[in-house]
PDB file of C-alpha atoms in Angstrom:
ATOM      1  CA  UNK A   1      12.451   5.045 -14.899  1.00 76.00           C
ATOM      2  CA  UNK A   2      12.086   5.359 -11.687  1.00 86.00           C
ATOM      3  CA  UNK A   3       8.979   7.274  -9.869  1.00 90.00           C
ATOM      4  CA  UNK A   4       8.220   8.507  -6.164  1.00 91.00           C
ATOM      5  CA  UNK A   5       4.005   7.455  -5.864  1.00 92.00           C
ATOM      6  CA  UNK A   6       1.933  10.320  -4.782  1.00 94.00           C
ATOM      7  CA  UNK A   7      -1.406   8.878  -5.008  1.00 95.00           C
ATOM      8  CA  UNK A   8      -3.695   6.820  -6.785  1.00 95.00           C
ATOM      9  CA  UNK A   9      -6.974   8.009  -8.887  1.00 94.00           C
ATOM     10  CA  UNK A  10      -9.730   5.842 -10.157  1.00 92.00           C
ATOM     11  CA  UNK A  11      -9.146   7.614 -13.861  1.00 89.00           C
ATOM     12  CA  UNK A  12      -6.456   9.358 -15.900  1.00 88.00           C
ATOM     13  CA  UNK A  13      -6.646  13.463 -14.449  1.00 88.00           C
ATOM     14  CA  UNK A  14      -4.114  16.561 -15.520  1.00 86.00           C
ATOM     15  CA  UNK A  15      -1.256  17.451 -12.802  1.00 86.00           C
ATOM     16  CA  UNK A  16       0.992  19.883 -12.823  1.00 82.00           C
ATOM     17  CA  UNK A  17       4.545  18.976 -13.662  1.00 86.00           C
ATOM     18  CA  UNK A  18       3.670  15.304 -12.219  1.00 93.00           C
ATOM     19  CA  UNK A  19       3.609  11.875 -14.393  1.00 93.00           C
ATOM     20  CA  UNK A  20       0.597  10.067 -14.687  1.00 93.00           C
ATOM     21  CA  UNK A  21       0.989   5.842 -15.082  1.00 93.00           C
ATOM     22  CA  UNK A  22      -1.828   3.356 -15.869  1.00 92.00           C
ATOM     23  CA  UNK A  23      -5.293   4.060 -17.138  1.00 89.00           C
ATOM     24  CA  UNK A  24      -7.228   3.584 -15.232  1.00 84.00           C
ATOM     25  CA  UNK A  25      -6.856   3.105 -11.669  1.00 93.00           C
ATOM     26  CA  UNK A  26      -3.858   5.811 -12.513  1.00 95.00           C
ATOM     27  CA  UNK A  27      -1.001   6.319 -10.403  1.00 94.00           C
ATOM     28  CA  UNK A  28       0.200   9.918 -10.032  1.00 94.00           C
ATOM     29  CA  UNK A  29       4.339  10.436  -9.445  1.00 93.00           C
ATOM     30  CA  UNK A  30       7.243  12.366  -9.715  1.00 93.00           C
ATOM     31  CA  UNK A  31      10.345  10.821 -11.735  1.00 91.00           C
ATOM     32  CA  UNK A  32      13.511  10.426  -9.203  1.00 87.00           C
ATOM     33  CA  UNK A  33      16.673   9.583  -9.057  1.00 84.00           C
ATOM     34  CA  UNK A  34      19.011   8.566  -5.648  1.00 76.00           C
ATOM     35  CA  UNK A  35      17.431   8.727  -2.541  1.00 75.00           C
ATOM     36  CA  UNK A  36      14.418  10.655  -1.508  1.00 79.00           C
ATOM     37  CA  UNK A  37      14.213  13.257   0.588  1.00 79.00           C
ATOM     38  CA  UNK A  38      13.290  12.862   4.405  1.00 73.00           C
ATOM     39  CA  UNK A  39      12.854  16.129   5.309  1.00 75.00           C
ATOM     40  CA  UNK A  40       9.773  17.607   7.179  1.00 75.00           C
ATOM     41  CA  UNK A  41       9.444  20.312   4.166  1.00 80.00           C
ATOM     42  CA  UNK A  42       9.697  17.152   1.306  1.00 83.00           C
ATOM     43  CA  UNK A  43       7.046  15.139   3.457  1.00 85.00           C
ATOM     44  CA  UNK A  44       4.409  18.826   3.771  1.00 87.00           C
ATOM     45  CA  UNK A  45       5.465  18.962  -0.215  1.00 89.00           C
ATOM     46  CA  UNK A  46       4.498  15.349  -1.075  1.00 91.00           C
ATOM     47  CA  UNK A  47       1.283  15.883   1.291  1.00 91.00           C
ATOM     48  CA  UNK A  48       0.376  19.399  -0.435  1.00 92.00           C
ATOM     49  CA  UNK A  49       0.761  18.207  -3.836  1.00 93.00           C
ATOM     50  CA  UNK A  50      -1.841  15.242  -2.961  1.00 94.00           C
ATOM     51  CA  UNK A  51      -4.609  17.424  -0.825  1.00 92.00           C
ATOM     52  CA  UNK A  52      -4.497  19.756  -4.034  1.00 92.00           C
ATOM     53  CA  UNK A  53      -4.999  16.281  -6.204  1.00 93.00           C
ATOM     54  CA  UNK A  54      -8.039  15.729  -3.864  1.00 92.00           C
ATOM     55  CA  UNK A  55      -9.835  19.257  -4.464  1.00 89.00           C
ATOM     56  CA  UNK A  56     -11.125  17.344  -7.954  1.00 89.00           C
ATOM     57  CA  UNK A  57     -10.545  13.932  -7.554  1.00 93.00           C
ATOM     58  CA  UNK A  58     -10.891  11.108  -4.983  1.00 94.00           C
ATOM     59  CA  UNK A  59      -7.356   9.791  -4.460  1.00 95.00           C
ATOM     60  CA  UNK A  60      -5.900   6.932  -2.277  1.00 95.00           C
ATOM     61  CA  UNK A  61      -2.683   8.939  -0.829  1.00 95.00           C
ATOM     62  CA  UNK A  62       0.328   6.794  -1.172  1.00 92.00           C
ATOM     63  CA  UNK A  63       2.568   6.610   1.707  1.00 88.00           C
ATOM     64  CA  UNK A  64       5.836   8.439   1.616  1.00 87.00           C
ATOM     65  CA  UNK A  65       8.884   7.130   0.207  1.00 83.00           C
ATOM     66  CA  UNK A  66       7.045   4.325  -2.322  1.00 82.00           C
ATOM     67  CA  UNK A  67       9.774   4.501  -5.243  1.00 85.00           C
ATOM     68  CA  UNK A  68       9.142   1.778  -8.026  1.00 84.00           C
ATOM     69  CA  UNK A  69       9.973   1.592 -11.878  1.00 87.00           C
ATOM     70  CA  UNK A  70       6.545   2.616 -13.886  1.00 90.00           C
ATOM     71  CA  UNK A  71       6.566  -0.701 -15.409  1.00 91.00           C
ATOM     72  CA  UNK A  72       6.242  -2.151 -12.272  1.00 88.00           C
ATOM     73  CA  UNK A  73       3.539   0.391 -11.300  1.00 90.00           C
ATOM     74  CA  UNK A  74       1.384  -0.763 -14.471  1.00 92.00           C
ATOM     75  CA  UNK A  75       1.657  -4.157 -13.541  1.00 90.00           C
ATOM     76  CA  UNK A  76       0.620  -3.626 -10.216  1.00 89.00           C
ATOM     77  CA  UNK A  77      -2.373  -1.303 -10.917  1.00 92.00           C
ATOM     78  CA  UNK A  78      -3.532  -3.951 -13.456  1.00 92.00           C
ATOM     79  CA  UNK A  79      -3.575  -6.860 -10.516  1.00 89.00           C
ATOM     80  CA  UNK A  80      -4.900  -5.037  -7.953  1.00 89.00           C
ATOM     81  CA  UNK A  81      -7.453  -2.753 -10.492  1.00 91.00           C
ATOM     82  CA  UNK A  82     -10.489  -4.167  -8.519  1.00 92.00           C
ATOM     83  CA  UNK A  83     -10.212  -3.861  -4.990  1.00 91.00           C
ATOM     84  CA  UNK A  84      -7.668  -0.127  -5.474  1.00 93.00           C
ATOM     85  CA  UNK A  85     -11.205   1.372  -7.723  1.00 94.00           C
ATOM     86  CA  UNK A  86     -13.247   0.259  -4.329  1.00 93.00           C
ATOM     87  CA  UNK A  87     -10.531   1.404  -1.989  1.00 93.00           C
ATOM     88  CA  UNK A  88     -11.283   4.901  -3.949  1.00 95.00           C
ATOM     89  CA  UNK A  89     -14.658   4.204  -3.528  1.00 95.00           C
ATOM     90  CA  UNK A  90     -14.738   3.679  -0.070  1.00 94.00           C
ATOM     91  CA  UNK A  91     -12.804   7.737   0.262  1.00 95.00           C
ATOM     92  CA  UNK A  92     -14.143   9.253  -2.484  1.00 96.00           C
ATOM     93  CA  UNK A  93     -16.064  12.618  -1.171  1.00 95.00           C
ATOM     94  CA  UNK A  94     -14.390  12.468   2.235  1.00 96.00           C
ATOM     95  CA  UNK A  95     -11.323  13.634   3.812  1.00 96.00           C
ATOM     96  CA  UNK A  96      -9.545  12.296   6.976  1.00 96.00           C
ATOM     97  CA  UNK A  97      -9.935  14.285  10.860  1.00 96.00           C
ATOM     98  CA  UNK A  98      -7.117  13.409  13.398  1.00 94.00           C
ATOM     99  CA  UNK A  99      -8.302  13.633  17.234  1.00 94.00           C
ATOM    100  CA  UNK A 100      -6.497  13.433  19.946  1.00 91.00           C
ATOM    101  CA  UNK A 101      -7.922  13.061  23.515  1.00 88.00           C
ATOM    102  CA  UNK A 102      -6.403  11.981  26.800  1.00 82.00           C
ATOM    103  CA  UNK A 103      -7.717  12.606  30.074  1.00 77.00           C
ATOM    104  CA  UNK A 104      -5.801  15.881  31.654  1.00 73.00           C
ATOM    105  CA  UNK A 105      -4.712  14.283  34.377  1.00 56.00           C
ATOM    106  CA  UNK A 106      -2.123  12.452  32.039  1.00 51.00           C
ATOM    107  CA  UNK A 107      -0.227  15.748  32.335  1.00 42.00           C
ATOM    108  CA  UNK A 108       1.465  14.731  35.633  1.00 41.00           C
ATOM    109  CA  UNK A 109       4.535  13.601  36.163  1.00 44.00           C
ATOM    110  CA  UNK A 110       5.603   9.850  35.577  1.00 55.00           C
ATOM    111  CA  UNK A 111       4.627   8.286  38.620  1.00 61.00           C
ATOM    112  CA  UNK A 112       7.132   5.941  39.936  1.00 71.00           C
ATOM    113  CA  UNK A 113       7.847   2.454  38.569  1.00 75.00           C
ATOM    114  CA  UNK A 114       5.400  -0.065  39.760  1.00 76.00           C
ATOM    115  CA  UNK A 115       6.782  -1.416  43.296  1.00 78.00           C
ATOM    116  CA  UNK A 116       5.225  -4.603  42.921  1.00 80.00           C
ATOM    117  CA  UNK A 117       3.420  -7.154  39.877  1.00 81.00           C
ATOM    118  CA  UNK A 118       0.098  -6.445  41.709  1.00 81.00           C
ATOM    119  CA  UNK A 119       0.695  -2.485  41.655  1.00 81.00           C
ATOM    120  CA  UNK A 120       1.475  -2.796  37.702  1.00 78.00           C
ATOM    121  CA  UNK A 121      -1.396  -5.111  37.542  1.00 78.00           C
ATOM    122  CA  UNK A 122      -3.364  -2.309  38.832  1.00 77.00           C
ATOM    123  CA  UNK A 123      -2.034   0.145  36.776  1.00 76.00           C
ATOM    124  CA  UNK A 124      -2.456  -1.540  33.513  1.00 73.00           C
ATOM    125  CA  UNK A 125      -6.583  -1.821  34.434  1.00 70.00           C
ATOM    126  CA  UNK A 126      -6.952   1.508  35.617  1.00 72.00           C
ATOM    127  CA  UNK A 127      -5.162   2.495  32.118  1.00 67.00           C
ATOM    128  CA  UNK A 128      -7.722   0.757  30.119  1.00 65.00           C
ATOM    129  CA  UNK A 129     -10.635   1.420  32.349  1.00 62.00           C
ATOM    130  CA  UNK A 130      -9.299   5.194  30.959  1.00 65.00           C
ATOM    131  CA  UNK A 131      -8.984   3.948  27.314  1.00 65.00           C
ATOM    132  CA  UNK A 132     -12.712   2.668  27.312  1.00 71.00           C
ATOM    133  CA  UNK A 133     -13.408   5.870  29.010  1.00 76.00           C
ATOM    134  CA  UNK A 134     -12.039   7.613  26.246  1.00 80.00           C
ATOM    135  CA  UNK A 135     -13.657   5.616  23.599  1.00 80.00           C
ATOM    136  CA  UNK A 136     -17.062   5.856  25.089  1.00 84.00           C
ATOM    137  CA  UNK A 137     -16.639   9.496  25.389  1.00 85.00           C
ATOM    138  CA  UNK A 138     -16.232   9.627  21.367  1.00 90.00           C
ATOM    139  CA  UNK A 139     -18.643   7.779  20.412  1.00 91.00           C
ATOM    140  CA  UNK A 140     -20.877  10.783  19.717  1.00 91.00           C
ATOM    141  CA  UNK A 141     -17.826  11.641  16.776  1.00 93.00           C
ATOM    142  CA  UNK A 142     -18.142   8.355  15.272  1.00 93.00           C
ATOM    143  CA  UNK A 143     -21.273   8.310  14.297  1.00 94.00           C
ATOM    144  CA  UNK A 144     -20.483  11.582  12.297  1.00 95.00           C
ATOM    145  CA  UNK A 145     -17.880   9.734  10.484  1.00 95.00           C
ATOM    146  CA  UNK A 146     -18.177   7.395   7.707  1.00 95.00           C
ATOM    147  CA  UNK A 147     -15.308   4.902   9.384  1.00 94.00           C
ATOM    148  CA  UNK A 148     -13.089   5.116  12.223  1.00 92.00           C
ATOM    149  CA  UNK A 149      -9.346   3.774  13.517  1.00 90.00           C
ATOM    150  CA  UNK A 150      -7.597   3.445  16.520  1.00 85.00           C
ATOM    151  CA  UNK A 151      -4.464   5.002  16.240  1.00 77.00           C
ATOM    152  CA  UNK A 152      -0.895   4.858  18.503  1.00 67.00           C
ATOM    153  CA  UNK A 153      -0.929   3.978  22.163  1.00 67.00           C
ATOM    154  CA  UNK A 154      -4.961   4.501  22.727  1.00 73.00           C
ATOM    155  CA  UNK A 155      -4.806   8.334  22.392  1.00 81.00           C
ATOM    156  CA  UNK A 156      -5.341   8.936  18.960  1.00 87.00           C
ATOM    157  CA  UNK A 157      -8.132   8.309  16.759  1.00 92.00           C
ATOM    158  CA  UNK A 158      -8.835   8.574  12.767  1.00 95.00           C
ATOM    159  CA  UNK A 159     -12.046   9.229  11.556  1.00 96.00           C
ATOM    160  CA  UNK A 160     -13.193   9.751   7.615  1.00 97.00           C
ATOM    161  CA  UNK A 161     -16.065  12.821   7.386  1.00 97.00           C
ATOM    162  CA  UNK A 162     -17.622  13.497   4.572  1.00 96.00           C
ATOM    163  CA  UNK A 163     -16.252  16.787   3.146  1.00 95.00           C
ATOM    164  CA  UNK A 164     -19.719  18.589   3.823  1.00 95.00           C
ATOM    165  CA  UNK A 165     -19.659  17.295   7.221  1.00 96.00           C
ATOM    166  CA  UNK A 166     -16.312  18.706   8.596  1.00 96.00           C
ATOM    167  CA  UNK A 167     -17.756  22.086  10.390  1.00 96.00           C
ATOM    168  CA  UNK A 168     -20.719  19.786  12.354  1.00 96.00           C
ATOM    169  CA  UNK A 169     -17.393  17.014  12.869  1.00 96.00           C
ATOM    170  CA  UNK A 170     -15.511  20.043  14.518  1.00 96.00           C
ATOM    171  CA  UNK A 171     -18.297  21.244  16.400  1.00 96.00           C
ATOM    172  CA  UNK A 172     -18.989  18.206  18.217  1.00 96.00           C
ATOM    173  CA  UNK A 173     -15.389  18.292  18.963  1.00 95.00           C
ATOM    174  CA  UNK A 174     -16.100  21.209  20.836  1.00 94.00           C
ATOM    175  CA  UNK A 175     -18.903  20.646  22.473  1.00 94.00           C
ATOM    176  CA  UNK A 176     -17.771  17.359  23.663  1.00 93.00           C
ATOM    177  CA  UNK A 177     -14.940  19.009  25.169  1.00 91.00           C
ATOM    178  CA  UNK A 178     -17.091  21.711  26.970  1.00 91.00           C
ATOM    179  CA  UNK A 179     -18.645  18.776  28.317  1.00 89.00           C
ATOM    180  CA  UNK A 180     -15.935  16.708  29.354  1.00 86.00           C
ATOM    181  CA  UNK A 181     -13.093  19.426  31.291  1.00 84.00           C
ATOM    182  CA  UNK A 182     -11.889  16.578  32.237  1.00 82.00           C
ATOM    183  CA  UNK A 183     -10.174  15.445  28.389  1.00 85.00           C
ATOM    184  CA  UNK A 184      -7.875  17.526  26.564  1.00 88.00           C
ATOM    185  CA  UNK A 185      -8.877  17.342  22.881  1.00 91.00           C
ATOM    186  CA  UNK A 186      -6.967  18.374  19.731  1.00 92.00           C
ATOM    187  CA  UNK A 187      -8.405  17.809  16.468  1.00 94.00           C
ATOM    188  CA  UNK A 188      -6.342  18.524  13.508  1.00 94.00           C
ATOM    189  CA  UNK A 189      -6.451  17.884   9.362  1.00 91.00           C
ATOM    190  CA  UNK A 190      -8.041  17.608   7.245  1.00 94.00           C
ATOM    191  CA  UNK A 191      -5.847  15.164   5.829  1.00 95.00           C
ATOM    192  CA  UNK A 192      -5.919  13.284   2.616  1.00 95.00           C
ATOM    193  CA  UNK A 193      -7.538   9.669   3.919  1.00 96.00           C
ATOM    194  CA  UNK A 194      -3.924   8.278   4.519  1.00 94.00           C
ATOM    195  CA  UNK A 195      -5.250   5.887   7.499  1.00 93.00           C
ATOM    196  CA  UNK A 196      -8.401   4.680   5.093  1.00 94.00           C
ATOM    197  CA  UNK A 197      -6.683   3.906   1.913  1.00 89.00           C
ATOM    198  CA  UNK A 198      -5.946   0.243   2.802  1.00 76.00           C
ATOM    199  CA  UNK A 199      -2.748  -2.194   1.883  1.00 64.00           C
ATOM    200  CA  UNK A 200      -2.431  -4.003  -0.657  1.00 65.00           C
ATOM    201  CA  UNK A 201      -0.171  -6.593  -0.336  1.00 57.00           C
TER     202      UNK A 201
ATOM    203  CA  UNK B   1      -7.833  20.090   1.845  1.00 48.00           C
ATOM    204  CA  UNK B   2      -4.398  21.908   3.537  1.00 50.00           C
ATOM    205  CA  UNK B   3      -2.123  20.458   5.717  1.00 60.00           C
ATOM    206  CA  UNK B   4      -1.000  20.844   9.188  1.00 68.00           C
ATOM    207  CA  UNK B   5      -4.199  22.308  10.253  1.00 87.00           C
ATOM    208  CA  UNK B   6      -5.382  22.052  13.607  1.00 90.00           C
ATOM    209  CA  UNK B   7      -9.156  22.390  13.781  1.00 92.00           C
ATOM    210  CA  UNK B   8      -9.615  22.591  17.009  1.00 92.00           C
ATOM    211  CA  UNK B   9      -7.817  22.187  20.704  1.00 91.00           C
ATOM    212  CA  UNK B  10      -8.733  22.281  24.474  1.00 90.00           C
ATOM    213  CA  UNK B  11      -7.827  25.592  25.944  1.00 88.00           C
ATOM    214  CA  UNK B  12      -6.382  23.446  28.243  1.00 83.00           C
ATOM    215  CA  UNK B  13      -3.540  22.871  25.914  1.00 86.00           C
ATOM    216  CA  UNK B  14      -0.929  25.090  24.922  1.00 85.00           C
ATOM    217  CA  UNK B  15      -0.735  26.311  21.565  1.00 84.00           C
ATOM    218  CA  UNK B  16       2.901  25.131  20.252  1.00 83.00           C
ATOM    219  CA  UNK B  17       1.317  21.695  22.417  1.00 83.00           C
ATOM    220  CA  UNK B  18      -1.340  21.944  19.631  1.00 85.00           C
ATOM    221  CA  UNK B  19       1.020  22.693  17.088  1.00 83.00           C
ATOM    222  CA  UNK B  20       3.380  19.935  17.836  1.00 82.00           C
ATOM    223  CA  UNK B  21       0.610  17.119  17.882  1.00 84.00           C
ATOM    224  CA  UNK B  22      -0.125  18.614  14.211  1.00 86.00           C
ATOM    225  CA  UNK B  23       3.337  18.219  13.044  1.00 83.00           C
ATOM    226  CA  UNK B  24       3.301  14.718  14.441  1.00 83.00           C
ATOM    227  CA  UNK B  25      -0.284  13.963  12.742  1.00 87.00           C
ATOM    228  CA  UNK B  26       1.350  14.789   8.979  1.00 87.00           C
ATOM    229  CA  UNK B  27       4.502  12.750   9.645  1.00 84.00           C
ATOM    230  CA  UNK B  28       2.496   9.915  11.289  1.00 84.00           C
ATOM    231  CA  UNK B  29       0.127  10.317   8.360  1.00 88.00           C
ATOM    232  CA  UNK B  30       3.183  10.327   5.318  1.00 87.00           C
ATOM    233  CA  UNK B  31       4.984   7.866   7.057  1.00 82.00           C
ATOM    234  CA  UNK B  32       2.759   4.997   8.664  1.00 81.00           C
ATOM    235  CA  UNK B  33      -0.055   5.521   6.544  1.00 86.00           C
ATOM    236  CA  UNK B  34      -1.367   5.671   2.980  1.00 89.00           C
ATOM    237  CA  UNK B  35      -1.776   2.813   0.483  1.00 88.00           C
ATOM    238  CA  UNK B  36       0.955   0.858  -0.010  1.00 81.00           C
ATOM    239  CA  UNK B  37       2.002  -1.129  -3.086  1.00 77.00           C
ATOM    240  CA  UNK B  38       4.249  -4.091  -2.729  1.00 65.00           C
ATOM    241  CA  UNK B  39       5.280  -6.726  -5.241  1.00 44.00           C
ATOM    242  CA  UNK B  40       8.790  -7.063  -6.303  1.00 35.00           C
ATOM    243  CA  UNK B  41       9.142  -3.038  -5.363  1.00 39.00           C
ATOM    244  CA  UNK B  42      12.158  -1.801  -3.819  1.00 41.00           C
ATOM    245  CA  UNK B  43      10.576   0.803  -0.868  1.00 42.00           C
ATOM    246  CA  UNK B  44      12.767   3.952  -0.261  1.00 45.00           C
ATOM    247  CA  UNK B  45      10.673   3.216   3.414  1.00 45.00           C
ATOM    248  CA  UNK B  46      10.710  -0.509   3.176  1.00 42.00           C
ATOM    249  CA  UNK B  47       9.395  -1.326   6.782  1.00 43.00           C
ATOM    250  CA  UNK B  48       8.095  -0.563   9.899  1.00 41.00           C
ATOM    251  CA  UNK B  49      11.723   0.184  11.626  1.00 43.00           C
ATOM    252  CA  UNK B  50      12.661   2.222   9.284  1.00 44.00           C
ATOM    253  CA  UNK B  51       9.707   4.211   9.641  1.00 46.00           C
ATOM    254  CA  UNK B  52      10.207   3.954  12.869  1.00 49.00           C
ATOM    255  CA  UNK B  53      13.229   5.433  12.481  1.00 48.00           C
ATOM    256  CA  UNK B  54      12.482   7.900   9.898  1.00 52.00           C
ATOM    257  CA  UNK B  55       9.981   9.175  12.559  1.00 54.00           C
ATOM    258  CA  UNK B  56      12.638   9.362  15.133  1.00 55.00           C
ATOM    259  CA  UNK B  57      15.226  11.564  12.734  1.00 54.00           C
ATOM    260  CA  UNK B  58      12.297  13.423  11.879  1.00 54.00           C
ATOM    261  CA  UNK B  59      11.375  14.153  15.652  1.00 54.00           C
ATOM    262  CA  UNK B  60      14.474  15.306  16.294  1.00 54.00           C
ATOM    263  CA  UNK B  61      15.082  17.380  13.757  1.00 51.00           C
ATOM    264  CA  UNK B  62      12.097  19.363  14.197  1.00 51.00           C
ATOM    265  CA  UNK B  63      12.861  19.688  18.051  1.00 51.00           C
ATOM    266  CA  UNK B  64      16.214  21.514  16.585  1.00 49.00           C
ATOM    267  CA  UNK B  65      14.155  23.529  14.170  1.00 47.00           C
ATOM    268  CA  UNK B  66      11.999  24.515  16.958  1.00 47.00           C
ATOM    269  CA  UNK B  67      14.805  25.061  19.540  1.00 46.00           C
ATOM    270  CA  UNK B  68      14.606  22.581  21.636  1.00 44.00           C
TER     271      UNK B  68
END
């Protein structure tokens, strides 16, 4: 049968209405059949169902759309057993902060295409003198985190806090931004760790 | 854990700015992240264009739901 992955636990655990394959790393899905949905409301569903999942148990979040038979689910949970239970490991008490920050200045117009290969030259340092800026300026969140990631185009950054840790995470947030004017910060989740739970391939 | 949270933004930025950069944050999240499983699996969201694109549809549809 068929079965849309939600996450993956370290042991068997009760759901609600969901199927539970393996035992032990588990995989938690839903049977489907045809395509699934790709809806904004199916993805906050699929998201919900897994931050509730994480309220007991420390869960890899799968990404959306992973639709495999259960046999093949077993099989795979049995070869990878070792390094999914230390991927859960590695998560396990922690939950997943999103922050945003780009200088304010970035809210200007497009400026003009480069007239020149020295002009773009130019552009492209004074860009990443901005990006080392920016990572400089953060590194007072990272060291509240357990890990951190780069995420798209320089301006967005992952970071895995421990769960007890998420009101002094958001208050350096903003103090860092009373200190820099300069950035515009926005720091959202928290998420399941979907940017810590690794590939396995 | 909830989703679509946002914790905390520059009063600098506009609210449905904030709100926006959330929405983008749980489809980024669903879509390009999250452990992924791949042997001989058939993938509803087999690869990075597609997610790509799924992102894309997504986008836009939520620029109609917002009125855009």
């Amino acid at each position: 049968m068929s079965a849309l992955l939600y996450a993956i636990a370290d042991r068997p655990l009760e759901t609600d209405g969901l199927g539970v394959v393996g035992d032990g790393p588990v995989a938690i899905v839903k049977s489907v059949t045809g395509a699934v949905s790709r809806t904004p409301d199916a993805l906050r569903e699929h998201m919900q169902t897994v931050a509730a999942l994480m309220r007991e148990h420390a869960v890899l979040p799968a990404r959306y759309g992973t639709v495999l038979e259960e046999a093949e689910i077993e099989r795979l949970l049995a070869e990878q057993r070792e390094p999914l239970l230390a991927a859960i490991e590695r998560v396990r008490g922690a939950v997943e902060v999103a922050v945003h920050a780009r200088a304010a200045a970035a809210l200007t117009p497009e400026p003009a295409p480069p007239r020149s290969g020295t002009e773009y030259l130019h552009r492209r340092l004074e860009e990443q003198c901005r990006l080392d800026d920016l990572e400089a300026a953060l590194a007072p969140l990272a060291e509240l985190a357990r890990a951190t990631t780069a995420r798209r185009d320089g301006t967005t950054w992952a970071y895995l806090v421990e769960r007890e840790r998420l009101a002094e995470f958001v208050a350096a947030v903003r103090a860092l931004d009373r200190r820099r004017p300069e950035l515009e910060l926005v720091c959202t989740g928290p998420w399941p760790p979907y940017s810590f739970a690794g590939d396995f391939r | 854990v909830s989703t679509e949270t946002t914790l905390y933004a520059s009063a600098r930025v506009t609210s449905s700015a904030a709100r926006q950069v959330t929405l983008l944050d749980l489809i980024d999240r669903l879509l390009a992240g999250g452990v992924v499983l791949l042997g001989q699996i058939r993938l509803a969201v087999a690869d990075i264009d597609l997610v790509d694109l799924d992102l894309a549809l997504l986008l836009s549809s939520v620029d109609k739901a917002m009125g855009r």
